[in-house]
Amino acid sequence: MIRKKGITRNIRPLEILSEEQLESIHKNTLDVLENTGIRFESDKALKLFKENDCNVDMEKKIVRFPPWLVEECLRKCPSSFIVKGRGPRSDVRFGGNMSNFLPFPGKDTIDLETWEPRTPTRKEFYDTVKIMDALDTVHYTGSYVPWFGFKNTPAVMQMLEGDAANFRNSTMPLHCNYGNDCEVFAIRMAKALGAVNLGVVAISPPLTYQEDACISAFRNIEAGFPLYIQSGPTYGATSPVTTAGATVTNNAELMGGVVLAQLIKTGTGVLVSDFGFTQNMRSGYPVFGRIESSMHQVVFNQIWRRYKIPIGNHSTGVSNSKRIDYQCGYEKTISLMLSLLSGANEIGYHGCIYGELSFHPIQLILDDDVAATIGRFLQGVEVNDDTLAIDVINQVGPIPGTYLTEEHTRKWWKNEQFIPKSSDSLTYLEWMEANKKDCIEYAKDRMEKILQTHKPEPLSDSEEKAIEEILSEAREFYRKSGKISDKEWEACKEDVNSAGYPYY
Amino acid sequence: MGGIVNMSDTISSLKESIITYNRNLAREMATKAIGEGIEPNDILAGMTETIRKIGDDFGKGELFLPDLVGAASAMSEAISVVEAEIEKSGKEIEKIGTVVLGTVKGDIHDIGKTMVKTFLVAENFRVIDLGVDISSERFIEAIEKYNPEILALSALLTTTIAEQNRIIEVLKDKGIRDKVKVIIGGAATTQEFADEIGADGYEATAARAPRLCKTLLGKE
Ligand code: B12
C-alpha cells in the first residue's frame, strides 16, 4: 500500500486581517460566549458544563462561558493529530502546514447528457469510491462521500451503507457522520478494522448544538476518536450577513464545541471547520461558490491558526453551476486557491458540482488536477546553486545558445513542470487530429482506466464478515424500531439478495 | 372597510413602520391606533395594503428577501396587538384563513419554513409558526388551540419526511383529519410523496404557498 501524502505549504500563509482586527474578533467572540452563550440541547452536556464553572440555564439549555475557560480549552487542543484508515500507512495527520483532502458529497449523481440529477446505484457508489482510492490528492473519505446514499437503501441506513462502501473499497480514514444512533454502528465498524475515525459534530446555527450532535461528541471521544466540529451558517439568515459578524458567531459556536470536547476528555484532537455560504436574497436558497465564503474562510484560517488548532474549509467544494462547466471550474478553483493559500489543513473539495446536491466522478477526476496544480504552487520556489543554474547560464550565453541540450534541463524539468492528467495540452493541429477532445473527455478516459486497473486493498475475510454483520444488525435494529418502512424494507432485501452484492 | 378612506396620521405611521421594517414602531403605532378608536379590522386592512405592495415589488425583483421578511415581521408585531383587541371585542378577524406551520420532529431546517410564513402573512393569512423540531403532539395541541383551516409541514431530510406521514396518521387516529387541510413542503418532499401519504397539497416554493392555501380553501 502506497502512502498518500498531503499537500505541503512551503510559502507564507495569506493573511488579510490586521492584528487589531484579529484581536477585536477574538475579544468579541469571548463576550458573546460569556453574555449570550450557546444552546446545548443535551442534559448530559449541560451537566458537564455546570460542573466546570460555566453559567448554565438548565431550563433554557443555555451555557454561558467564562473567558478563561474558553482560552484554557483552546490551549488544550493538540496542534495536530492523526486519524487512520485500515491497514498500515493509511494514517493522515491534520495540522501544521499540511493540507489533506476529502471529496465533497452531493445528494445525487448527474446525467452527463441532460445534466439532470438522479439517485446513484450501489454499483456507481462502490466504483466511485474505488476511483477516490486511486487518486493521489484524495486523502480521506466520509460517510456521505461520494453521495448521500444510493438506490434501494432505506433513508436511515444511507450513512452506514456509505461507511461500509468506503471501508470496503478504500483504505482511507473516515470522516464519520451521525444521527439516529448510526454512529454507534459506525464506531464498531472502525474498531473492527483498526481504524480511527474523525467523528463529526455539526452545529445548528445560530448558536445551537442539537442533542444528537452532543451525543456524537460523547460517543466518538469515548471511542478514542478526534472530533470534526463544523459550523455552516447562511450569511444573513443563520448568522450576521457581514464577514466580521459571521466570524464572531461561527467562532463562538465552534469554541463552545471545543470546550465540550476538552471537558469530556482533555487533549482530545479537534478540527474546526467552516462551511458558510451566501444567501440568494430572492429565493432564500444558499448560493454556493461566491467570494464571500472565501473571504470568510481566509479570515477564519488566520484566526484559528493563531489558536494552533487544525482548520477545515468546506465552502471550497461547491459551485452553484449545475454542469461541469466554466462557472463550476472558476468557482471551485478560486475558493480552493484561497483556502490553500491561507492554510486550511482539511478541505472538502473533489467531485461536488452544485452545492451539496450533485457529485460526479468526472468532476472528481478534474478536481484531482486542480488540487495537484495548487499543491505544486504551494511547494514554493527552491533557490540554491543547482536551481539558480549560474554555471549553465554562463555557458549557454546568448543566441545561438539553447537550454534544450543541457543536462540541467534533462535533470530538472520533471521536477519543475507539473503536468495535469486531464487537461488539453495540445496544439491546434494535434487537437483537430485528436477529434477536438476536451478536459471532460480526458477525464472520462482516465476514469475508465482507473476502473479497469485499480484494485483497492481488499478486506480480509474476517473483516468483511464483521462489516456485513454490523450492517445486517443495523438493518434489523432500524426495522424493529420502525425507522424502515415496509416499502424500503422490500427494496433493501431485494438489493442485498441480488447477485453480486455488494458489488466490489 | 370604509375606514381606510379617512386614513389617520397614526395609520400612515403604521404603514411607514412596515415599509421601514421597524418592529417597535409597528407595535407602538398599532397600540396608538387602537387607543384612537380606529376599527381594528380597518387597521389590518391598512397594513395588508402596504404588505401587498411590498410583495408586488418583491415579485417584480425590486425588493429582496430581507425587505419582505423585515416588513412581514414588523407587520406580525402590529397584528398581535390588533388581534388581541379584536378578540377582546368578540368580533371576527378578517383573515383569509389560519395556518399552523412548523418543521417536523428531528428536523431543524428553518429558513424555508420561515419564508413560507412570510409569504402567507403577506397574503393576509394568520400564521401560527411553531418553529422547528416540532412533535406531532405539539401540532395536535396547536390545532386544538387555534382551530386552523390549514396545517403546513416542512421537512428537508429524507429521514424526517416520514414524520409528515406520521402526523397525518395521528390526525386520523384522533379523528380530526377532516378538520384541517394538510400541506407539505421542504427540499426532501415531492408531489409524488404528498400523494402517497395523502396530504392535501404540496408546493415546491414558499412563494406559491398562498395560492395553494387559497385554492384549498376555495378562495381563489
Ligand atoms: C442550511 C442547511 C442546513 C443548516 C440549517 C440551518 C437552519 N437553521 O435552518 C444546518 C447546518 C443546521 C443543517 C443541518 C443538517 N443538514 Co442540512 N442543509 C442545509 C442546506 C445547505 C440548505 C437548506 C436551506 O436552507 N435551503 C433554502 C430554503 C429556502 O429551502 P427549503 O427549506 O427547501 O424551502 C423552500 C421550499 O422547499 C419551500 N418549502 C419549505 N418548507 C415548506 C413547507 C410547505 C408547506 C411548503 C408549501 C413549501 C415549503 O419553500 C422554500 C423556498 O421556496 C441544504 C443543502 C442545499 N443545497 O439545499 C442541506 C441539506 C438539506 N441538509 C442535509 C443534511 C443531511 C443535514 C444534517 C443531517 C447534516 C448533519 N449530520 O450535520 C443536519 C440535520 C440537522 C437536523 N436535525 O435537521 C441534507 C439532506 C439530505 C436528505 N435528502 O436527507 C441536505 C440536502 C444537504 C446534503 N446533501 O447533505 N443543514
Tab-separated table of C-alpha atoms in Angstrom, chain B residues 23-218:
chain	number	residue	atom	x	y	z
B	23	ARG	CA	-40.935	46.342	14.670
B	24	ASN	CA	-41.029	48.623	17.718
B	25	LEU	CA	-42.684	51.450	15.828
B	26	ALA	CA	-45.193	48.979	14.357
B	27	ARG	CA	-46.230	47.786	17.790
B	28	GLU	CA	-46.377	51.339	19.109
B	29	MET	CA	-48.488	52.648	16.232
B	30	ALA	CA	-50.863	49.696	16.354
B	31	THR	CA	-51.413	50.329	20.062
B	32	LYS	CA	-51.901	54.029	19.377
B	33	ALA	CA	-54.382	53.382	16.556
B	34	ILE	CA	-56.460	51.216	18.852
B	35	GLY	CA	-56.299	53.913	21.507
B	36	GLU	CA	-57.630	56.369	18.937
B	37	GLY	CA	-60.619	54.093	18.464
B	38	ILE	CA	-59.878	53.089	14.884
B	39	GLU	CA	-61.776	49.956	13.881
B	40	PRO	CA	-59.295	47.012	14.321
B	41	ASN	CA	-60.248	45.395	11.038
B	42	ASP	CA	-59.542	48.694	9.292
B	43	ILE	CA	-56.094	48.770	10.864
B	44	LEU	CA	-55.481	45.289	9.488
B	45	ALA	CA	-56.728	46.307	6.052
B	46	GLY	CA	-54.332	49.250	6.012
B	47	MET	CA	-51.410	47.006	6.768
B	48	THR	CA	-52.467	44.422	4.211
B	49	GLU	CA	-52.485	47.090	1.517
B	50	THR	CA	-48.893	48.006	2.417
B	51	ILE	CA	-47.555	44.468	2.589
B	52	ARG	CA	-49.221	43.641	-0.722
B	53	LYS	CA	-47.342	46.470	-2.358
B	54	ILE	CA	-44.101	45.185	-0.832
B	55	GLY	CA	-44.959	41.670	-2.020
B	56	ASP	CA	-45.575	43.002	-5.532
B	57	ASP	CA	-42.280	44.863	-5.562
B	58	PHE	CA	-40.556	41.686	-4.400
B	59	GLY	CA	-42.270	39.805	-7.222
B	60	LYS	CA	-41.020	42.401	-9.701
B	61	GLY	CA	-37.472	41.977	-8.447
B	62	GLU	CA	-37.254	45.459	-6.975
B	63	LEU	CA	-37.159	44.301	-3.370
B	64	PHE	CA	-35.353	41.368	-1.800
B	65	LEU	CA	-35.927	38.753	0.865
B	66	PRO	CA	-34.655	40.891	3.784
B	67	ASP	CA	-37.177	43.572	2.716
B	68	LEU	CA	-40.060	41.139	2.537
B	69	VAL	CA	-39.204	39.260	5.719
B	70	GLY	CA	-38.478	42.532	7.532
B	71	ALA	CA	-41.827	44.007	6.524
B	72	ALA	CA	-43.749	40.842	7.363
B	73	SER	CA	-42.101	40.640	10.749
B	74	ALA	CA	-42.916	44.303	11.561
B	75	MET	CA	-46.457	43.616	10.449
B	76	SER	CA	-46.737	40.466	12.591
B	77	GLU	CA	-45.743	42.579	15.558
B	78	ALA	CA	-48.606	45.021	14.911
B	79	ILE	CA	-51.040	42.226	14.106
B	80	SER	CA	-50.610	40.615	17.510
B	81	VAL	CA	-51.698	43.895	19.146
B	82	VAL	CA	-54.684	44.312	16.851
B	83	GLU	CA	-55.807	40.714	17.117
B	84	ALA	CA	-55.778	40.836	20.874
B	85	GLU	CA	-58.088	43.834	20.615
B	86	ILE	CA	-60.417	42.094	18.182
B	87	GLU	CA	-60.607	39.055	20.415
B	88	LYS	CA	-61.493	41.263	23.371
B	89	SER	CA	-64.354	42.826	21.440
B	90	GLY	CA	-65.595	39.368	20.449
B	91	LYS	CA	-65.548	40.305	16.744
B	92	GLU	CA	-64.306	38.139	13.905
B	93	ILE	CA	-60.824	38.669	12.490
B	94	GLU	CA	-60.954	39.339	8.769
B	95	LYS	CA	-58.385	36.827	7.569
B	96	ILE	CA	-58.324	34.503	4.615
B	97	GLY	CA	-57.531	31.647	6.947
B	98	THR	CA	-55.385	30.395	9.777
B	99	VAL	CA	-52.329	28.244	9.146
B	100	VAL	CA	-50.422	26.291	11.767
B	101	LEU	CA	-46.869	25.883	10.474
B	102	GLY	CA	-43.721	24.102	11.601
B	103	THR	CA	-40.741	21.964	10.659
B	104	VAL	CA	-41.299	18.370	11.795
B	105	LYS	CA	-39.625	16.495	14.609
B	106	GLY	CA	-35.965	15.617	14.081
B	107	ASP	CA	-35.542	18.417	11.571
B	108	ILE	CA	-34.274	21.889	12.409
B	109	HIS	CA	-34.098	23.405	8.919
B	110	ASP	CA	-35.695	26.766	9.448
B	111	ILE	CA	-35.051	29.053	6.503
B	112	GLY	CA	-37.620	27.686	4.027
B	113	LYS	CA	-40.282	27.370	6.698
B	114	THR	CA	-39.802	30.994	7.725
B	115	MET	CA	-40.197	32.027	4.095
B	116	VAL	CA	-43.484	30.163	3.880
B	117	LYS	CA	-44.658	32.138	6.887
B	118	THR	CA	-43.591	35.410	5.310
B	119	PHE	CA	-45.446	34.834	2.071
B	120	LEU	CA	-48.586	33.722	3.912
B	121	VAL	CA	-48.526	36.728	6.240
B	122	ALA	CA	-48.063	38.964	3.225
B	123	GLU	CA	-51.219	37.484	1.717
B	124	ASN	CA	-53.294	38.139	4.835
B	125	PHE	CA	-53.190	34.676	6.368
B	126	ARG	CA	-52.989	34.314	10.113
B	127	VAL	CA	-49.902	32.158	10.699
B	128	ILE	CA	-49.051	30.305	13.875
B	129	ASP	CA	-45.401	29.416	13.464
B	130	LEU	CA	-44.494	26.709	15.966
B	131	GLY	CA	-40.812	26.653	14.979
B	132	VAL	CA	-38.580	23.675	14.192
B	133	ASP	CA	-38.259	20.115	15.531
B	134	ILE	CA	-41.988	20.010	16.339
B	135	SER	CA	-43.526	16.760	17.582
B	136	SER	CA	-46.902	15.505	16.409
B	137	GLU	CA	-48.246	16.181	19.913
B	138	ARG	CA	-47.376	19.843	19.596
B	139	PHE	CA	-49.007	20.098	16.194
B	140	ILE	CA	-52.163	18.498	17.606
B	141	GLU	CA	-52.167	20.850	20.586
B	142	ALA	CA	-51.886	23.824	18.256
B	143	ILE	CA	-54.706	22.552	16.066
B	144	GLU	CA	-56.923	22.252	19.116
B	145	LYS	CA	-55.940	25.682	20.342
B	146	TYR	CA	-56.050	27.740	17.133
B	147	ASN	CA	-58.529	25.770	15.064
B	148	PRO	CA	-56.683	26.399	11.779
B	149	GLU	CA	-58.018	25.551	8.330
B	150	ILE	CA	-54.530	24.501	7.243
B	151	LEU	CA	-51.636	22.580	8.748
B	152	ALA	CA	-48.355	23.254	6.906
B	153	LEU	CA	-45.428	20.903	7.474
B	154	SER	CA	-41.858	21.432	6.340
B	155	ALA	CA	-39.154	18.719	6.134
B	156	LEU	CA	-35.757	18.761	4.444
B	157	LEU	CA	-34.334	15.373	5.333
B	158	THR	CA	-35.126	12.028	3.768
B	159	THR	CA	-35.135	10.702	7.310
B	160	THR	CA	-37.773	13.197	8.514
B	161	ILE	CA	-40.301	13.251	5.680
B	162	ALA	CA	-41.736	10.071	7.211
B	163	GLU	CA	-42.718	12.267	10.146
B	164	GLN	CA	-45.111	14.161	7.850
B	165	ASN	CA	-46.763	10.846	7.123
B	166	ARG	CA	-46.897	10.035	10.828
B	167	ILE	CA	-48.598	13.327	11.659
B	168	ILE	CA	-51.314	12.588	9.109
B	169	GLU	CA	-51.778	9.162	10.702
B	170	VAL	CA	-52.060	10.731	14.146
B	171	LEU	CA	-54.692	13.161	12.846
B	172	LYS	CA	-56.646	10.163	11.557
B	173	ASP	CA	-56.290	8.296	14.858
B	174	LYS	CA	-57.593	11.310	16.734
B	175	GLY	CA	-60.499	11.572	14.327
B	176	ILE	CA	-59.575	15.112	13.292
B	177	ARG	CA	-58.118	14.501	9.845
B	178	ASP	CA	-61.146	16.199	8.240
B	179	LYS	CA	-60.756	19.312	10.356
B	180	VAL	CA	-57.619	20.569	8.582
B	181	LYS	CA	-56.106	20.533	5.157
B	182	VAL	CA	-52.530	19.294	5.379
B	183	ILE	CA	-49.927	20.770	3.055
B	184	ILE	CA	-46.312	19.725	2.904
B	185	GLY	CA	-43.084	21.127	1.507
B	186	GLY	CA	-39.320	21.333	2.000
B	187	ALA	CA	-36.475	20.141	-0.177
B	188	ALA	CA	-36.884	16.403	0.501
B	189	THR	CA	-40.583	16.295	-0.405
B	190	THR	CA	-42.276	15.876	-3.778
B	191	GLN	CA	-45.798	15.922	-5.190
B	192	GLU	CA	-45.491	12.168	-5.543
B	193	PHE	CA	-44.699	11.775	-1.854
B	194	ALA	CA	-47.555	14.113	-0.928
B	195	ASP	CA	-49.952	11.919	-2.906
B	196	GLU	CA	-48.529	8.790	-1.349
B	197	ILE	CA	-49.133	9.963	2.218
B	198	GLY	CA	-52.477	11.530	1.414
B	199	ALA	CA	-51.546	15.161	2.012
B	200	ASP	CA	-53.977	17.705	0.581
B	201	GLY	CA	-51.344	19.799	-1.100
B	202	TYR	CA	-47.697	20.287	-1.997
B	203	GLU	CA	-45.696	23.184	-3.342
B	204	ALA	CA	-42.029	23.419	-4.233
B	205	THR	CA	-41.629	27.066	-3.279
B	206	ALA	CA	-42.745	29.315	-0.457
B	207	ALA	CA	-43.959	31.968	-2.882
B	208	ARG	CA	-46.576	29.551	-4.188
B	209	ALA	CA	-47.816	28.522	-0.746
B	210	PRO	CA	-50.503	31.279	-0.514
B	211	ARG	CA	-52.007	30.254	-3.849
B	212	LEU	CA	-52.091	26.636	-2.739
B	213	CYS	CA	-53.793	27.555	0.516
B	214	LYS	CA	-56.343	29.756	-1.227
B	215	THR	CA	-57.176	27.008	-3.678
B	216	LEU	CA	-57.661	24.521	-0.859
B	217	LEU	CA	-59.957	26.969	0.917
B	218	GLY	CA	-61.845	27.633	-2.286
